[in-house]
Amino acid sequence: MSERISIVMPVFNAAAWLEQTIASVQEQTHEDWELIAVDDCSSDDSFRLLQEMSQGDGRIRPVRQEKNGGAAAARNAGIRLAQGRYLAFLDADDLWKKTKLEKELAFLKERQAAFAFTAYEFGDENGIGNGKIVRVPQTLSYREALSRTIIFTTTVMLDLGRIDRSLIFMPEVKSEDTATWWQILRAGYTAYGLDENLAVYRRPKNSLSSNKMEAVRRIWNLYRTQEGLSAAESLWHLFFWAVRATIRRL
């Protein structure tokens, strides 16, 4: 059975990061992959760079959206085109350790799981890890995930042989990736955590002071509209979410 991994990467004005990010894919010890890079109408050189890199490596598949639709629409376009048995996500400014795909695939198969995610490290604007590693639990259920948004999109791997693709399409809402993980877990799946640092989450200095109230609004909106939770339930989960989110960034 094929062990090809389809990697979906939304791209929007990411020319400054693309070469380094894609190099981290090309350096993977697991070589059976396709990178579906969906350009969401970038105004910089992103799509040109993708085309140039694809000429040197046929595993890179550049796709350009007809109109700007946001990250969810771009990822959904990539999901539709995925040809591999396994599906992974990568943001255009993040990085993978060389053994990320190999180790996570082995872990997914060992657990006979449909959904896996890994630990990761915060990095600076140059993609250099700062030593702050976010550890992950062995398993995560739907109820646990509601107050613990610890699943980082760049670390996710899904088995399309075990999970229906319709559950993976992302809703076009803010924090669409979190909404998608909840959607999958709500359907009865369990997410399995590989507690090994296999990715770098690039966070430029100016992003560290991002609008915390906006993050609260997003998570609250997901509780109330996507999940249909009562105000009391939402407040309960929001409290623990805030505590854990703060600890994770200390």
PDB file of N, CA and C in Angstrom, residues 72-128:
ATOM      1  N   ALA A  72      -8.819  28.892   4.883  1.00  0.00           N
ATOM      2  CA  ALA A  72      -9.702  27.718   4.828  1.00  0.00           C
ATOM      3  C   ALA A  72      -9.974  27.303   3.390  1.00  0.00           C
ATOM      4  N   ALA A  73     -10.300  28.268   2.537  1.00  0.00           N
ATOM      5  CA  ALA A  73     -10.584  27.968   1.130  1.00  0.00           C
ATOM      6  C   ALA A  73      -9.349  27.400   0.440  1.00  0.00           C
ATOM      7  N   ALA A  74      -8.185  27.955   0.760  1.00  0.00           N
ATOM      8  CA  ALA A  74      -6.952  27.459   0.148  1.00  0.00           C
ATOM      9  C   ALA A  74      -6.659  26.028   0.596  1.00  0.00           C
ATOM     10  N   ARG A  75      -6.810  25.769   1.893  1.00  0.00           N
ATOM     11  CA  ARG A  75      -6.566  24.400   2.368  1.00  0.00           C
ATOM     12  C   ARG A  75      -7.580  23.433   1.770  1.00  0.00           C
ATOM     13  N   ASN A  76      -8.831  23.848   1.670  1.00  0.00           N
ATOM     14  CA  ASN A  76      -9.852  22.965   1.100  1.00  0.00           C
ATOM     15  C   ASN A  76      -9.547  22.630  -0.360  1.00  0.00           C
ATOM     16  N   ALA A  77      -9.035  23.599  -1.101  1.00  0.00           N
ATOM     17  CA  ALA A  77      -8.644  23.334  -2.484  1.00  0.00           C
ATOM     18  C   ALA A  77      -7.539  22.285  -2.519  1.00  0.00           C
ATOM     19  N   GLY A  78      -6.592  22.386  -1.595  1.00  0.00           N
ATOM     20  CA  GLY A  78      -5.520  21.402  -1.528  1.00  0.00           C
ATOM     21  C   GLY A  78      -6.009  20.029  -1.112  1.00  0.00           C
ATOM     22  N   ILE A  79      -6.933  19.989  -0.164  1.00  0.00           N
ATOM     23  CA  ILE A  79      -7.491  18.712   0.291  1.00  0.00           C
ATOM     24  C   ILE A  79      -8.180  17.991  -0.875  1.00  0.00           C
ATOM     25  N   ARG A  80      -8.892  18.739  -1.693  1.00  0.00           N
ATOM     26  CA  ARG A  80      -9.575  18.133  -2.851  1.00  0.00           C
ATOM     27  C   ARG A  80      -8.586  17.499  -3.824  1.00  0.00           C
ATOM     28  N   LEU A  81      -7.413  18.084  -3.941  1.00  0.00           N
ATOM     29  CA  LEU A  81      -6.423  17.609  -4.911  1.00  0.00           C
ATOM     30  C   LEU A  81      -5.510  16.516  -4.356  1.00  0.00           C
ATOM     31  N   ALA A  82      -5.578  16.278  -3.061  1.00  0.00           N
ATOM     32  CA  ALA A  82      -4.658  15.329  -2.420  1.00  0.00           C
ATOM     33  C   ALA A  82      -4.832  13.923  -2.985  1.00  0.00           C
ATOM     34  N   GLN A  83      -3.725  13.307  -3.346  1.00  0.00           N
ATOM     35  CA  GLN A  83      -3.749  11.968  -3.932  1.00  0.00           C
ATOM     36  C   GLN A  83      -3.163  10.904  -3.013  1.00  0.00           C
ATOM     37  N   GLY A  84      -2.544  11.323  -1.920  1.00  0.00           N
ATOM     38  CA  GLY A  84      -1.905  10.371  -1.027  1.00  0.00           C
ATOM     39  C   GLY A  84      -2.871   9.707  -0.064  1.00  0.00           C
ATOM     40  N   ARG A  85      -2.415   8.636   0.561  1.00  0.00           N
ATOM     41  CA  ARG A  85      -3.196   7.960   1.597  1.00  0.00           C
ATOM     42  C   ARG A  85      -3.249   8.812   2.866  1.00  0.00           C
ATOM     43  N   TYR A  86      -2.170   9.583   3.082  1.00  0.00           N
ATOM     44  CA  TYR A  86      -2.066  10.375   4.305  1.00  0.00           C
ATOM     45  C   TYR A  86      -2.057  11.864   3.952  1.00  0.00           C
ATOM     46  N   LEU A  87      -2.533  12.663   4.885  1.00  0.00           N
ATOM     47  CA  LEU A  87      -2.657  14.100   4.661  1.00  0.00           C
ATOM     48  C   LEU A  87      -1.960  14.844   5.795  1.00  0.00           C
ATOM     49  N   ALA A  88      -1.094  15.781   5.442  1.00  0.00           N
ATOM     50  CA  ALA A  88      -0.412  16.618   6.429  1.00  0.00           C
ATOM     51  C   ALA A  88      -0.615  18.078   6.056  1.00  0.00           C
ATOM     52  N   PHE A  89      -0.505  18.942   7.052  1.00  0.00           N
ATOM     53  CA  PHE A  89      -0.664  20.379   6.829  1.00  0.00           C
ATOM     54  C   PHE A  89       0.624  21.101   7.215  1.00  0.00           C
ATOM     55  N   LEU A  90       0.927  22.144   6.461  1.00  0.00           N
ATOM     56  CA  LEU A  90       2.105  22.953   6.740  1.00  0.00           C
ATOM     57  C   LEU A  90       1.795  24.393   6.366  1.00  0.00           C
ATOM     58  N   ASP A  91       2.042  25.318   7.283  1.00  0.00           N
ATOM     59  CA  ASP A  91       1.882  26.730   6.955  1.00  0.00           C
ATOM     60  C   ASP A  91       3.150  27.231   6.285  1.00  0.00           C
ATOM     61  N   ALA A  92       3.007  28.238   5.429  1.00  0.00           N
ATOM     62  CA  ALA A  92       4.084  28.647   4.537  1.00  0.00           C
ATOM     63  C   ALA A  92       5.272  29.279   5.234  1.00  0.00           C
ATOM     64  N   ASP A  93       5.153  29.603   6.512  1.00  0.00           N
ATOM     65  CA  ASP A  93       6.289  30.188   7.228  1.00  0.00           C
ATOM     66  C   ASP A  93       6.819  29.283   8.340  1.00  0.00           C
ATOM     67  N   ASP A  94       6.264  28.093   8.466  1.00  0.00           N
ATOM     68  CA  ASP A  94       6.721  27.168   9.503  1.00  0.00           C
ATOM     69  C   ASP A  94       7.744  26.191   8.945  1.00  0.00           C
ATOM     70  N   LEU A  95       8.369  25.439   9.835  1.00  0.00           N
ATOM     71  CA  LEU A  95       9.426  24.514   9.434  1.00  0.00           C
ATOM     72  C   LEU A  95       9.223  23.152  10.086  1.00  0.00           C
ATOM     73  N   TRP A  96       9.686  22.113   9.391  1.00  0.00           N
ATOM     74  CA  TRP A  96       9.659  20.760   9.933  1.00  0.00           C
ATOM     75  C   TRP A  96      11.073  20.275  10.217  1.00  0.00           C
ATOM     76  N   LYS A  97      11.215  19.472  11.277  1.00  0.00           N
ATOM     77  CA  LYS A  97      12.460  18.742  11.495  1.00  0.00           C
ATOM     78  C   LYS A  97      12.543  17.625  10.439  1.00  0.00           C
ATOM     79  N   LYS A  98      13.755  17.182  10.118  1.00  0.00           N
ATOM     80  CA  LYS A  98      13.961  16.264   8.992  1.00  0.00           C
ATOM     81  C   LYS A  98      13.194  14.952   9.107  1.00  0.00           C
ATOM     82  N   THR A  99      12.950  14.492  10.333  1.00  0.00           N
ATOM     83  CA  THR A  99      12.301  13.186  10.531  1.00  0.00           C
ATOM     84  C   THR A  99      10.810  13.323  10.816  1.00  0.00           C
ATOM     85  N   LYS A 100      10.255  14.501  10.618  1.00  0.00           N
ATOM     86  CA  LYS A 100       8.851  14.742  10.994  1.00  0.00           C
ATOM     87  C   LYS A 100       7.915  13.750  10.319  1.00  0.00           C
ATOM     88  N   LEU A 101       7.947  13.660   9.019  1.00  0.00           N
ATOM     89  CA  LEU A 101       7.011  12.783   8.314  1.00  0.00           C
ATOM     90  C   LEU A 101       7.263  11.313   8.645  1.00  0.00           C
ATOM     91  N   GLU A 102       8.517  10.904   8.664  1.00  0.00           N
ATOM     92  CA  GLU A 102       8.845   9.502   8.945  1.00  0.00           C
ATOM     93  C   GLU A 102       8.351   9.083  10.326  1.00  0.00           C
ATOM     94  N   LYS A 103       8.654   9.888  11.330  1.00  0.00           N
ATOM     95  CA  LYS A 103       8.293   9.521  12.699  1.00  0.00           C
ATOM     96  C   LYS A 103       6.790   9.601  12.937  1.00  0.00           C
ATOM     97  N   GLU A 104       6.148  10.613  12.381  1.00  0.00           N
ATOM     98  CA  GLU A 104       4.712  10.743  12.626  1.00  0.00           C
ATOM     99  C   GLU A 104       3.927   9.668  11.889  1.00  0.00           C
ATOM    100  N   LEU A 105       4.363   9.317  10.687  1.00  0.00           N
ATOM    101  CA  LEU A 105       3.695   8.243   9.955  1.00  0.00           C
ATOM    102  C   LEU A 105       3.822   6.923  10.711  1.00  0.00           C
ATOM    103  N   ALA A 106       5.009   6.619  11.209  1.00  0.00           N
ATOM    104  CA  ALA A 106       5.215   5.383  11.977  1.00  0.00           C
ATOM    105  C   ALA A 106       4.339   5.388  13.224  1.00  0.00           C
ATOM    106  N   PHE A 107       4.249   6.532  13.872  1.00  0.00           N
ATOM    107  CA  PHE A 107       3.424   6.674  15.078  1.00  0.00           C
ATOM    108  C   PHE A 107       1.951   6.468  14.753  1.00  0.00           C
ATOM    109  N   LEU A 108       1.486   7.059  13.663  1.00  0.00           N
ATOM    110  CA  LEU A 108       0.090   6.933  13.257  1.00  0.00           C
ATOM    111  C   LEU A 108      -0.270   5.469  12.995  1.00  0.00           C
ATOM    112  N   LYS A 109       0.618   4.771  12.291  1.00  0.00           N
ATOM    113  CA  LYS A 109       0.378   3.369  11.970  1.00  0.00           C
ATOM    114  C   LYS A 109       0.461   2.483  13.213  1.00  0.00           C
ATOM    115  N   GLU A 110       1.411   2.764  14.077  1.00  0.00           N
ATOM    116  CA  GLU A 110       1.568   1.984  15.310  1.00  0.00           C
ATOM    117  C   GLU A 110       0.310   2.078  16.176  1.00  0.00           C
ATOM    118  N   ARG A 111      -0.266   3.273  16.254  1.00  0.00           N
ATOM    119  CA  ARG A 111      -1.466   3.481  17.062  1.00  0.00           C
ATOM    120  C   ARG A 111      -2.745   3.090  16.320  1.00  0.00           C
ATOM    121  N   GLN A 112      -2.606   2.761  15.038  1.00  0.00           N
ATOM    122  CA  GLN A 112      -3.766   2.472  14.187  1.00  0.00           C
ATOM    123  C   GLN A 112      -4.783   3.620  14.308  1.00  0.00           C
ATOM    124  N   ALA A 113      -4.254   4.810  14.213  1.00  0.00           N
ATOM    125  CA  ALA A 113      -5.050   6.020  14.420  1.00  0.00           C
ATOM    126  C   ALA A 113      -5.361   6.715  13.109  1.00  0.00           C
ATOM    127  N   ALA A 114      -6.375   7.562  13.158  1.00  0.00           N
ATOM    128  CA  ALA A 114      -6.737   8.371  12.003  1.00  0.00           C
ATOM    129  C   ALA A 114      -6.162   9.775  12.097  1.00  0.00           C
ATOM    130  N   PHE A 115      -5.764  10.180  13.308  1.00  0.00           N
ATOM    131  CA  PHE A 115      -5.449  11.584  13.577  1.00  0.00           C
ATOM    132  C   PHE A 115      -4.267  11.638  14.544  1.00  0.00           C
ATOM    133  N   ALA A 116      -3.194  12.294  14.123  1.00  0.00           N
ATOM    134  CA  ALA A 116      -2.030  12.462  14.993  1.00  0.00           C
ATOM    135  C   ALA A 116      -1.541  13.902  14.934  1.00  0.00           C
ATOM    136  N   PHE A 117      -0.883  14.316  15.999  1.00  0.00           N
ATOM    137  CA  PHE A 117      -0.249  15.633  16.042  1.00  0.00           C
ATOM    138  C   PHE A 117       0.982  15.528  16.928  1.00  0.00           C
ATOM    139  N   THR A 118       1.886  16.485  16.849  1.00  0.00           N
ATOM    140  CA  THR A 118       3.147  16.372  17.576  1.00  0.00           C
ATOM    141  C   THR A 118       3.446  17.621  18.416  1.00  0.00           C
ATOM    142  N   ALA A 119       4.457  17.499  19.240  1.00  0.00           N
ATOM    143  CA  ALA A 119       4.984  18.655  19.961  1.00  0.00           C
ATOM    144  C   ALA A 119       5.677  19.567  18.955  1.00  0.00           C
ATOM    145  N   TYR A 120       5.911  20.812  19.369  1.00  0.00           N
ATOM    146  CA  TYR A 120       6.568  21.775  18.481  1.00  0.00           C
ATOM    147  C   TYR A 120       7.289  22.818  19.317  1.00  0.00           C
ATOM    148  N   GLU A 121       8.069  23.637  18.614  1.00  0.00           N
ATOM    149  CA  GLU A 121       8.885  24.648  19.281  1.00  0.00           C
ATOM    150  C   GLU A 121       8.597  26.021  18.689  1.00  0.00           C
ATOM    151  N   PHE A 122       8.554  27.030  19.531  1.00  0.00           N
ATOM    152  CA  PHE A 122       8.436  28.396  19.038  1.00  0.00           C
ATOM    153  C   PHE A 122       9.775  28.820  18.449  1.00  0.00           C
ATOM    154  N   GLY A 123       9.716  29.580  17.355  1.00  0.00           N
ATOM    155  CA  GLY A 123      10.932  30.064  16.729  1.00  0.00           C
ATOM    156  C   GLY A 123      10.854  31.551  16.440  1.00  0.00           C
ATOM    157  N   ASP A 124      12.009  32.150  16.128  1.00  0.00           N
ATOM    158  CA  ASP A 124      12.028  33.580  15.829  1.00  0.00           C
ATOM    159  C   ASP A 124      11.751  33.829  14.350  1.00  0.00           C
ATOM    160  N   GLU A 125      11.942  35.067  13.899  1.00  0.00           N
ATOM    161  CA  GLU A 125      11.635  35.416  12.513  1.00  0.00           C
ATOM    162  C   GLU A 125      12.541  34.696  11.512  1.00  0.00           C
ATOM    163  N   ASN A 126      13.671  34.159  11.999  1.00  0.00           N
ATOM    164  CA  ASN A 126      14.575  33.410  11.123  1.00  0.00           C
ATOM    165  C   ASN A 126      14.316  31.909  11.159  1.00  0.00           C
ATOM    166  N   GLY A 127      13.302  31.504  11.901  1.00  0.00           N
ATOM    167  CA  GLY A 127      12.976  30.090  11.988  1.00  0.00           C
ATOM    168  C   GLY A 127      13.865  29.326  12.947  1.00  0.00           C
ATOM    169  N   ILE A 128      14.581  30.041  13.802  1.00  0.00           N
ATOM    170  CA  ILE A 128      15.462  29.395  14.780  1.00  0.00           C
ATOM    171  C   ILE A 128      14.688  29.169  16.078  1.00  0.00           C
TER     172      ILE A 128
END
